[in-house]
Short mmCIF file of C-alpha atoms in Angstrom, two decimals:
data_model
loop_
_atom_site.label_atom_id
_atom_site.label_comp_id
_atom_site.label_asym_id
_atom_site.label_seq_id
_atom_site.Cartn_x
_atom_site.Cartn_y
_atom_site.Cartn_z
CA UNK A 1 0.00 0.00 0.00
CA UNK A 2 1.18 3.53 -0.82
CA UNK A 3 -0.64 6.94 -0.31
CA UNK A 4 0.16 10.29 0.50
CA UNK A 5 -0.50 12.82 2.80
CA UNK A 6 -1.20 16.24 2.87
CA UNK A 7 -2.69 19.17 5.07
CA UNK A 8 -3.29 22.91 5.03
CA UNK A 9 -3.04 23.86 1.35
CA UNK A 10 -4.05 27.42 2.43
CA UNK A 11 -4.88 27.74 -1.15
CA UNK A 12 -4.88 31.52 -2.38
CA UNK A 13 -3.60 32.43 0.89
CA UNK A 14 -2.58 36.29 0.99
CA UNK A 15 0.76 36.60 1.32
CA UNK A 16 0.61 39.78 3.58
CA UNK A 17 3.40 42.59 3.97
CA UNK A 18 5.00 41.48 0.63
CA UNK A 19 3.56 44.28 -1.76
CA UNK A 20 6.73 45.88 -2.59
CA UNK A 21 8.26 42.81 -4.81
CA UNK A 22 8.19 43.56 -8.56
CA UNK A 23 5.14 42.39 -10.39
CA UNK A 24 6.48 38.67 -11.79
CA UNK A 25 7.91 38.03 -8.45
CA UNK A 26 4.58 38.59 -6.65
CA UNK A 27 3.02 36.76 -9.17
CA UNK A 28 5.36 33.67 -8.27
CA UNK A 29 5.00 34.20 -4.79
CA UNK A 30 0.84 34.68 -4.62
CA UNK A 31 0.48 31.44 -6.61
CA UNK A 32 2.82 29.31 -4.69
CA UNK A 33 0.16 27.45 -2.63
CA UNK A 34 -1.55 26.61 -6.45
CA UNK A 35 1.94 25.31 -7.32
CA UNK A 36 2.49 23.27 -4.24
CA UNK A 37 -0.37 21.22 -4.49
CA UNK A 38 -0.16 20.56 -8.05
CA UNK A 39 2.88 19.21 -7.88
CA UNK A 40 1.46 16.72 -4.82
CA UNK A 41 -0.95 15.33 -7.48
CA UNK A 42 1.71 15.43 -9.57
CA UNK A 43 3.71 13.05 -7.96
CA UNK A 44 0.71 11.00 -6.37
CA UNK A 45 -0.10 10.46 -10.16
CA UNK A 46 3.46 9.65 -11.03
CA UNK A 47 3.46 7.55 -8.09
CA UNK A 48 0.12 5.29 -8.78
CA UNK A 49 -0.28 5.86 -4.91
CA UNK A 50 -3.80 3.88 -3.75
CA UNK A 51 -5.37 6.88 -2.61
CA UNK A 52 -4.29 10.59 -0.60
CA UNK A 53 -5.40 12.22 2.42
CA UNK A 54 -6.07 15.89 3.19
CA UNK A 55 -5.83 16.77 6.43
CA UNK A 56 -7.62 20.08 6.60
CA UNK A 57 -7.66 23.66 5.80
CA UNK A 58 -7.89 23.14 2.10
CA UNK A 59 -8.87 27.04 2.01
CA UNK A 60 -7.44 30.05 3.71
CA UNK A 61 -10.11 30.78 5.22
CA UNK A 62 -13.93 30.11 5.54
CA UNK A 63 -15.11 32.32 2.42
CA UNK A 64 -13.33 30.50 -0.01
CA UNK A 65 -12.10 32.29 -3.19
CA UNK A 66 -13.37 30.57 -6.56
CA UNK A 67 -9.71 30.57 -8.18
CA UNK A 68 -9.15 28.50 -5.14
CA UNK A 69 -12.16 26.20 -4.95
CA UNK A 70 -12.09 25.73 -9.39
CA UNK A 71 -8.27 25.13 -9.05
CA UNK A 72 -9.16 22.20 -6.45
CA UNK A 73 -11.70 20.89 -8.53
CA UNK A 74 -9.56 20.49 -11.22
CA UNK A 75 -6.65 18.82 -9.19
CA UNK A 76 -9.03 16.38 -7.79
CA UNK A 77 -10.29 15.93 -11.33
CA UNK A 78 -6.97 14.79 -12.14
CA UNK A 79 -6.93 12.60 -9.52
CA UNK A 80 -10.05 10.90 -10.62
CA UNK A 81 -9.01 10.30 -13.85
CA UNK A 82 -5.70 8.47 -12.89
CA UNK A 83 -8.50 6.50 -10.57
CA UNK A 84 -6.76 7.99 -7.40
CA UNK A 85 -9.31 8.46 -4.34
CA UNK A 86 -9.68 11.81 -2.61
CA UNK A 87 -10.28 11.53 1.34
CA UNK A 88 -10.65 14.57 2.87
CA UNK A 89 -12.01 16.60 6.06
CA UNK A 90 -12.47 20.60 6.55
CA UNK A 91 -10.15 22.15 9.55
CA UNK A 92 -10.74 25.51 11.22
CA UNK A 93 -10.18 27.90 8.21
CA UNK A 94 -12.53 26.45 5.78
CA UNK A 95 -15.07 24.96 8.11
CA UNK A 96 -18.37 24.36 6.97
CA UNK A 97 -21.26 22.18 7.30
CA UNK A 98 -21.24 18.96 5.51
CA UNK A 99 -24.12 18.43 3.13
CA UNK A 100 -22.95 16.70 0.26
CA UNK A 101 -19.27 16.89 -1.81
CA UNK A 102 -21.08 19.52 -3.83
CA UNK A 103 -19.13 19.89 -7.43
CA UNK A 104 -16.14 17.47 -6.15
CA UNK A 105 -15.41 14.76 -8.46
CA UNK A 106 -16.94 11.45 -7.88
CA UNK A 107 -13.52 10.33 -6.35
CA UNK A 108 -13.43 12.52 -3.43
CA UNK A 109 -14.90 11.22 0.20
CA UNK A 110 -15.56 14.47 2.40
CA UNK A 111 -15.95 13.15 5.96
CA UNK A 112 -18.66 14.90 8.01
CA UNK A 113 -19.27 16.83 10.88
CA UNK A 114 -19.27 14.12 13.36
CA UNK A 115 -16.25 11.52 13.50
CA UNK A 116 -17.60 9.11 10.65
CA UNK A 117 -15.39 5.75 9.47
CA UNK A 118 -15.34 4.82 5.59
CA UNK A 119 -13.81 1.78 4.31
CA UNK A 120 -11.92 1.02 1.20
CA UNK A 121 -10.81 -2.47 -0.29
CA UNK A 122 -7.31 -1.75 -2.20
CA UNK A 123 -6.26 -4.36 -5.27
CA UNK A 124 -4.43 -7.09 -3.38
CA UNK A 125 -6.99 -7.16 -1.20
CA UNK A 126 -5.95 -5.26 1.95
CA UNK A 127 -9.13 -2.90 3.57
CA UNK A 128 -8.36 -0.20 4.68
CA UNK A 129 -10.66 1.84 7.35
CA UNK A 130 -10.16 5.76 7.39
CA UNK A 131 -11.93 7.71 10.34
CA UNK A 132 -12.10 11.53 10.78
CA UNK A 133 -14.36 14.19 10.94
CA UNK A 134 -14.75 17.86 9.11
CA UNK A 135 -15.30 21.35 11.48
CA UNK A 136 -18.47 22.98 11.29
CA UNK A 137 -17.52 26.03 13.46
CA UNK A 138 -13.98 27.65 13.60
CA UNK A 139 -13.05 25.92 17.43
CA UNK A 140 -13.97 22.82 18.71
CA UNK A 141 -12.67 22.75 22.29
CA UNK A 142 -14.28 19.37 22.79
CA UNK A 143 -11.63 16.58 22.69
CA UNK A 144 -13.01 14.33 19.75
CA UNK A 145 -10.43 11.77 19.99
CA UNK A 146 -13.24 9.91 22.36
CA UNK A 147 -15.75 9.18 19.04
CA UNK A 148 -13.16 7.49 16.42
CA UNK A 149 -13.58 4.00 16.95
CA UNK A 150 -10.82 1.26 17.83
CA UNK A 151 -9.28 -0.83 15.12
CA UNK A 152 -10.91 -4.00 14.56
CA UNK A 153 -10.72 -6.50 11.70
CA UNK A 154 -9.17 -4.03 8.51
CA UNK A 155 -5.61 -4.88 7.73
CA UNK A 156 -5.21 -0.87 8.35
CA UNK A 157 -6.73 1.30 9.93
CA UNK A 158 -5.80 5.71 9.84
CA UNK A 159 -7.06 8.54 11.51
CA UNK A 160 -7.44 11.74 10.09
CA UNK A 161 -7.56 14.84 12.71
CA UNK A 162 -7.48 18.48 12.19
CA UNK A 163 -6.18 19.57 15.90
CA UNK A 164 -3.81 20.48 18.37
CA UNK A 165 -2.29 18.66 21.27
CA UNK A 166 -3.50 19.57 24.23
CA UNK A 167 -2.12 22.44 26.21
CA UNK A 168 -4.37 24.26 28.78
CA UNK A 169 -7.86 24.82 29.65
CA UNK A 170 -7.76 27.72 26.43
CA UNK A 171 -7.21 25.15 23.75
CA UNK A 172 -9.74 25.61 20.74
CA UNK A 173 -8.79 23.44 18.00
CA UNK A 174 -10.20 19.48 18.73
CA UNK A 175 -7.12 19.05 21.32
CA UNK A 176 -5.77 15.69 22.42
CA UNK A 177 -3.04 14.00 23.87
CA UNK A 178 -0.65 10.92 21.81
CA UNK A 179 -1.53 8.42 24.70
CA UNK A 180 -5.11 8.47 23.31
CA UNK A 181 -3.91 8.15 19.63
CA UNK A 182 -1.82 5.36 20.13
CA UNK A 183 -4.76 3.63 22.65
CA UNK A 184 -6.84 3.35 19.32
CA UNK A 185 -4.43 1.01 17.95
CA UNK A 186 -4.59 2.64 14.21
CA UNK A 187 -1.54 1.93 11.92
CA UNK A 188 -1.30 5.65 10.96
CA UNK A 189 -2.47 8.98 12.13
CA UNK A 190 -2.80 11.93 9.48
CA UNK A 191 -2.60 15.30 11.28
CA UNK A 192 -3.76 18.94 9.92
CA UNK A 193 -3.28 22.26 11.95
CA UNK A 194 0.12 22.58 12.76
CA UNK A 195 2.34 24.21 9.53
CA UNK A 196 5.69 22.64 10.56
CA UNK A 197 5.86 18.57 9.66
CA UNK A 198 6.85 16.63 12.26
CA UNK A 199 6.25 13.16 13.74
CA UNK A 200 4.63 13.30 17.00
CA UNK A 201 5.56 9.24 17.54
CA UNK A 202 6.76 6.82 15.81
CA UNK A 203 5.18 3.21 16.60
CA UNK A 204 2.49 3.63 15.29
CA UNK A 205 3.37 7.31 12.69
CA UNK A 206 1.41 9.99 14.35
CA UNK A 207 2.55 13.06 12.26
CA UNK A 208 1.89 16.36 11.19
CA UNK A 209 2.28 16.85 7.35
CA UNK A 210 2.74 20.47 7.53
CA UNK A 211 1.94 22.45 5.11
CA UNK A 212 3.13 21.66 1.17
CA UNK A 213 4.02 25.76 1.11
CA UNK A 214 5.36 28.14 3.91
CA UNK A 215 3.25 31.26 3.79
CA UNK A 216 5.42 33.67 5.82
CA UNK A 217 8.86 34.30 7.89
CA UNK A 218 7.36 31.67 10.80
CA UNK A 219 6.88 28.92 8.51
CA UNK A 220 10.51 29.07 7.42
CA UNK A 221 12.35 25.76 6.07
CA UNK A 222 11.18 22.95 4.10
CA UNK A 223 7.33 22.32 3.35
CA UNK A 224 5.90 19.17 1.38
CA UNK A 225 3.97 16.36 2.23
CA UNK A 226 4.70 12.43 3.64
CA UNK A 227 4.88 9.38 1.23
CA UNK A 228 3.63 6.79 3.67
CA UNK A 229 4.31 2.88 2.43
CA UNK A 230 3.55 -0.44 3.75
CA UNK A 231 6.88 -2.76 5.02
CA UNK A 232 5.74 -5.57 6.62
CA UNK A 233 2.82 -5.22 9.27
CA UNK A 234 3.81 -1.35 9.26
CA UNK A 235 3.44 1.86 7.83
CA UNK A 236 6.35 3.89 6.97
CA UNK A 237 6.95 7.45 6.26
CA UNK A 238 8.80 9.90 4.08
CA UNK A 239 9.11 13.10 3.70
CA UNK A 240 9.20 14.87 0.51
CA UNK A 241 9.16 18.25 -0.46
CA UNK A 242 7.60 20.53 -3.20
CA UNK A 243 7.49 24.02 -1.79
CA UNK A 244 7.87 26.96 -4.63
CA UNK A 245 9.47 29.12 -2.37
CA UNK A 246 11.06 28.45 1.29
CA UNK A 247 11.52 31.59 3.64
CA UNK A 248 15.12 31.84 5.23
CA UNK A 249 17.22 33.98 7.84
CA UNK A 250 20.36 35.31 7.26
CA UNK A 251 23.20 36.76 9.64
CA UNK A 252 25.82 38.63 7.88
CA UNK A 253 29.23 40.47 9.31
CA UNK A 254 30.09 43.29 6.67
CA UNK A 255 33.33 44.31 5.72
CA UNK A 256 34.36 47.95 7.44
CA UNK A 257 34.14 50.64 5.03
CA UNK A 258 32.82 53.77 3.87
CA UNK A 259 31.74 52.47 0.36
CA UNK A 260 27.94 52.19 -0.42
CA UNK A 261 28.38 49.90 -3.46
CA UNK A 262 31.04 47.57 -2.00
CA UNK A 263 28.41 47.06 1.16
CA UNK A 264 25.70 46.27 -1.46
CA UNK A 265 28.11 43.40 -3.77
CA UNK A 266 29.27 42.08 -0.52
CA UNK A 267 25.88 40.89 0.62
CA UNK A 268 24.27 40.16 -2.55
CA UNK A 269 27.51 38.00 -3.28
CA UNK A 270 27.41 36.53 0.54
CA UNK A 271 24.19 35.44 -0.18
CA UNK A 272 24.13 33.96 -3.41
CA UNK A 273 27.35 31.91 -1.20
CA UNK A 274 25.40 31.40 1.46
CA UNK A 275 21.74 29.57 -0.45
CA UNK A 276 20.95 26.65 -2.29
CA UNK A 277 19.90 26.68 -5.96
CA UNK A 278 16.56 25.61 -5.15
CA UNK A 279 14.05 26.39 -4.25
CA UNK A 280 13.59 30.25 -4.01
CA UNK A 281 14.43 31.72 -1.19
CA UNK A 282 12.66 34.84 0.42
CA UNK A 283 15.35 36.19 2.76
CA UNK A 284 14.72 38.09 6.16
CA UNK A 285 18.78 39.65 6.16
CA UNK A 286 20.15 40.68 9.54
CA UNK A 287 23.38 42.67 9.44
CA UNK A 288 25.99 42.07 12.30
CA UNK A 289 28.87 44.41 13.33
CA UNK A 290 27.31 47.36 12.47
CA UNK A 291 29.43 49.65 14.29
CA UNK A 292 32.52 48.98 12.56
CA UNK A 293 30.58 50.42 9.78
CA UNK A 294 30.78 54.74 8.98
CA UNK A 295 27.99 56.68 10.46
CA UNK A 296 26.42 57.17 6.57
CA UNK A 297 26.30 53.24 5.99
CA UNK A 298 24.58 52.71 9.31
CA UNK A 299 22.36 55.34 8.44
CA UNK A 300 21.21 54.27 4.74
CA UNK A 301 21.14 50.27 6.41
CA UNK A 302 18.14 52.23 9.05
CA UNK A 303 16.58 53.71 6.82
CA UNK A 304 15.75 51.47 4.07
CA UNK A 305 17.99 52.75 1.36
CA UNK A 306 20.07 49.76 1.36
CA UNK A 307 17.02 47.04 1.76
CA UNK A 308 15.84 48.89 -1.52
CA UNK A 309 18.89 48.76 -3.58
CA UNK A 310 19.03 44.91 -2.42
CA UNK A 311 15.85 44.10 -3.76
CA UNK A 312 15.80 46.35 -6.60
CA UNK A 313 19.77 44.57 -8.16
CA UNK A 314 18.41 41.35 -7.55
CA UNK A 315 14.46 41.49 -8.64
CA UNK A 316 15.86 39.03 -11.36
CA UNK A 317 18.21 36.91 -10.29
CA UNK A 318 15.43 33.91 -9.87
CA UNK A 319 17.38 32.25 -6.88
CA UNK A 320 16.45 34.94 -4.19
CA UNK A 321 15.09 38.22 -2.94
CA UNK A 322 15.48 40.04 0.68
CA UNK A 323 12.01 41.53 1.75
CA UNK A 324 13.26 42.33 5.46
CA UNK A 325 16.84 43.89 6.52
CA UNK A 326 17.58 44.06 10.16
CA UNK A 327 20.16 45.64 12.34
CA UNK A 328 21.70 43.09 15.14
CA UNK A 329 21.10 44.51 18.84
CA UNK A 330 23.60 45.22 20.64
CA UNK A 331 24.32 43.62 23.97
CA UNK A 332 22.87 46.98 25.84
CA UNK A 333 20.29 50.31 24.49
CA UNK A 334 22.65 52.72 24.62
CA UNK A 335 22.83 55.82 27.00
CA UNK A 336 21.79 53.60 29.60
CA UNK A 337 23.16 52.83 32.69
CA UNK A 338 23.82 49.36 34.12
CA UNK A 339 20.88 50.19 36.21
CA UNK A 340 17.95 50.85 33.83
CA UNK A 341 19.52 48.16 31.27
CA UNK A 342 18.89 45.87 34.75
CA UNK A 343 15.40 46.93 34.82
CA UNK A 344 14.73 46.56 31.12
CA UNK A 345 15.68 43.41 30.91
CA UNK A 346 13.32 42.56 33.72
CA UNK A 347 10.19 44.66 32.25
CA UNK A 348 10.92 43.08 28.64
CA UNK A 349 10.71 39.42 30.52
CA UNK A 350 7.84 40.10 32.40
CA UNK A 351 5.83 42.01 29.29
CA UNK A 352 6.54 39.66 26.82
CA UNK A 353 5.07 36.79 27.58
CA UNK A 354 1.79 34.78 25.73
CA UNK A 355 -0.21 35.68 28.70
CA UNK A 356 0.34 39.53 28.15
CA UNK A 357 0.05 39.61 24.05
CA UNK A 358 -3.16 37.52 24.00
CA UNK A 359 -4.54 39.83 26.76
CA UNK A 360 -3.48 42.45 24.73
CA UNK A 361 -5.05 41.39 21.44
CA UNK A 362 -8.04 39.12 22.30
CA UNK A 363 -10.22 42.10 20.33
CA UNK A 364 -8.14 41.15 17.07
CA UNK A 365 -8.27 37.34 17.63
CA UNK A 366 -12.03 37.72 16.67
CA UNK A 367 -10.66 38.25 12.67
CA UNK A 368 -9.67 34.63 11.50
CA UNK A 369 -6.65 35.46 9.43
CA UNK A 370 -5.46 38.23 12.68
CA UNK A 371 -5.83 34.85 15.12
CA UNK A 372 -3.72 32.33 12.73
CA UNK A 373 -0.62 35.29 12.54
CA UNK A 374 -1.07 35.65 16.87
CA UNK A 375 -0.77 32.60 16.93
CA UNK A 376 2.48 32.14 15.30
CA UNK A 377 4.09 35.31 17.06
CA UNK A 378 7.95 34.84 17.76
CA UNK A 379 7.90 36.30 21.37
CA UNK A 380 11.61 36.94 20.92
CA UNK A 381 11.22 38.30 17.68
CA UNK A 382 8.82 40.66 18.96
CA UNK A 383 11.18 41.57 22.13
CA UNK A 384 14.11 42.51 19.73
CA UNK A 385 11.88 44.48 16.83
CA UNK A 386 10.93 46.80 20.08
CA UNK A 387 14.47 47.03 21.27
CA UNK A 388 15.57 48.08 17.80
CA UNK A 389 12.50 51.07 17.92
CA UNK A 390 13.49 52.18 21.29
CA UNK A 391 17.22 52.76 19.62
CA UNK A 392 16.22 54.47 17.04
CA UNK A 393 13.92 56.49 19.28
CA UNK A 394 17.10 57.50 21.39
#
C-alpha cells in the first residue's frame, strides 16, 4: 500500500506585507500554494499511490475564493481520472457544514461533521478503514479523539484529525493527547493544523504533514507532504518536499568601510554563497557588526535605502530576494546605565510573555486570518523588533 499525505493547502492564501516585490515576483510568490499542491498530485499520479489524504484547511479561510475552490476541482479531477481516491475533512479555516461533496469529483470522500469511518478495499486485497471528521464552526474545544472507533478486523486502519495537542484549559482546535492516539491502535495517524511537519511518535506514525508551502517568515524551512508505504505489518513514512518558495534567515558580518556599493556586492555576493539553488528563497537579512561600519552606511542600512537597492539589483536573479533587513542589537540600548539596562531586561521578561500579548489582542483574535498570525508570534522576535525602535527612538 502507498498513499500520500497532505494538510493545510491554504490555497490563495494572501501573502501579507510582501507588496513591494516587482510584479512577476509577486506573481510567483501569490500562486505558490496553487503550485504546491499541483505538484502533490503530480507526484501522487506519477506515483500510482492507492489513494491521498487531506488533512484540513484546504482554504485560507472560511469564504473561499473561486480561483481556489475551481483550481481544487480540477486537481481532484486529475486525480479521478488516474483513478486515485480523494479523502478529505475541513479544519478551522474552511469549516463548513457537511451536506454533500457539492461539485467534487466522484472520487473525493468528504468526511462529516461528526467523527464518521469509511472503508476502502485496495487491489491485493488489503481494507483499509479511514476515520475523521470535518469542522463545522472555527473551534472545537471538545476533545473528539473519544468518538473514532478502535481498530478491529481491517488490515489498516488511519485517523485523520485536524487539531492540536492539548495544552491548557484555552485550547480551541479538537485538542488531544498521543496516549489516546496510540490507545486506538490505528496503523497511521494523518494530522492537519500545525504548519511545521513533524512526527509526533513513531510506533504507530502519528505526524503532522505540515503544510506543502510556507506562507510567511514563521513557517521558514522545508514544506511538502509524507509518502507513507507499507513494510511488513507497518506503515512507513517519508518526507518529501515541493514548496515553490522556502523563507530563510540570514546573519551577515560586513566588511568595514565607507563604500555604499562595496556594502551592497558584498551581501548580494554573501548570499548567493550562502543559499541553495533551489528552491527560491525569500530572505529576512540581519546585518551584524554594524558599528565597525561609517555613520552614513549605518544610516542608509536604518533607513531602508540599502534594503531597496538589495531588492531592486536582484528582482531578477530567480534564486532569491530580501524583503526584510535588520540591524543586530547590541548587547545593551545605549545611553543607559547598568541600572535601567537591569530593569529593562526585567520589564521586557515580564511584558513579553503569551499571557500579556493575548490579553493584549483578544479584540483582534475575533478576525480569523489576525488569530492564525497571533498565533504564530515569535515572542523573541517581537522583544528585539521593540528594542531596535526604542534605539532608534534615542
Amino acid at each position: 500500500m502507498r498513499f500520500i499525505h497532505t494538510a493545510d493547502l491554504h490555497l490563495d492564501s494572501p501573502f501579507l506585507g510582501l507588496t513591494s516585490m516587482p510584479k512577476l515576483l509577486w506573481e510567483r510568490v501569490h500562486s505558490s500554494t496553487f503550485t504546491a499542491f499541483r505538484k502533490v498530485v503530480d507526484e501522487a499520479i506519477n506515483l500510482k499511490v492507492d489513494f491521498v489524504l487531506i488533512s484540513g484547511d484546504i482554504y485560507d479561510r472560511d469564504q473561499q475564493s473561486i480561483a481556489a475552490i475551481e483550481f481544487f476541482i480540477k486537481q481532484c479531477e486529475r486525480l479521478n481520472q488516474a483513478h486515485i481516491p480523494v479523502y478529505l475533512l475541513y479544519g478551522n479555516h474552511d469549516y463548513q457544514i457537511v451536506q454533500d461533496t457539492g461539485r467534487l469529483p466522484m472520487n473525493v470522500h468528504v468526511f462529516g461533521n461528526r467523527v464518521m469511518t469509511t472503508t476502502l478495499t485496495l487491489s491485493n486485497h488489503d481494507t483499509v478503514a479511514i476515520s475523521g471528521f470535518s469542522y463545522d464552526q472555527r473551534w472545537i474545544k471538545e476533545d473528539q479523539v473519544k468518538k473514532y472507533p478502535l481498530k478491529r478486523n481491517e488490515t489498516w486502519h488511519i485517523g485523520m484529525l485536524h487539531g492540536a495537542t492539548r495544552q491548557s484549559q484555552g485550547n480551541h482546535y479538537a485538542p488531544f493527547a498521543i496516549d489516546e492516539l496510540i490507545a486506538k491502535n490505528y496503523d497511521y495517524w494523518a494530522l492537519g493544523h500545525i504548519h511545521k511537519h513533524q512526527i509526533l511518535n513513531e510506533k504507530p506514525p502519528i505526524i503532522y504533514s505540515g503544510n506543502p508551502q510556507g506562507r510567511h517568515k514563521n513557517e521558514a524551512g522545508q514544506h511538502g507532504y509524507y509518502l507513507v508505504e507499507s513494510q511488513g505489518n507497518k506503515l512507513v513514512p517519508q518526507f518529501k518536499p515541493v514548496a515553490e518558495i522556502e523563507w530563510t534567515s540570514l546573519t551577515v558580518s560586513v566588511l568595514p568601510t565607507s563604500n555604499l556599493t562595496e556594502v551592497e556586492q558584498f551581501l548580494s555576493q554573501t548570499i548567493d554563497g550562502k543559499l541553495k539553488k533551489a528552491p527560491f528563497q525569500l530572505v529576512e537579512l540581519t546585518i551584524a557588526n554594524i558599528e565597525q561600519l561609517s555613520p552614513t552606511i549605518q544610516h542608509l542600512l536604518a533607513n531602508g535605502d540599502v534594503l531597496e537597492h538589495l531588492q531592486d539589483q536582484n528582482a531578477d536573479n530567480g534564486k532569491w530576494w530580501v524583503y526584510d533587513l535588520l540591524l543586530q542589537p547590541q548587547d545593551s540600548l545605549p545611553s543607559m546605565t547598568d541600572l535601567d539596562e537591569q530593569y529593562w531586561q526585567q520589564a521586557a521578561k515580564e511584558v513579553f510573555t503569551l499571557a500579556n500579548v493575548a490579553e493584549l489582542t483578544k479584540s483582534l483574535a475575533k478576525d480569523t486570518d489576525l488569530a492564525a498570525k497571533l498565533t504564530s508570534l515569535d515572542l523573541q522576535q517581537l522583544k528585539q523588533a521593540t528594542t531596535q525602535l526604542l534605539r532608534r527612538e534615542d
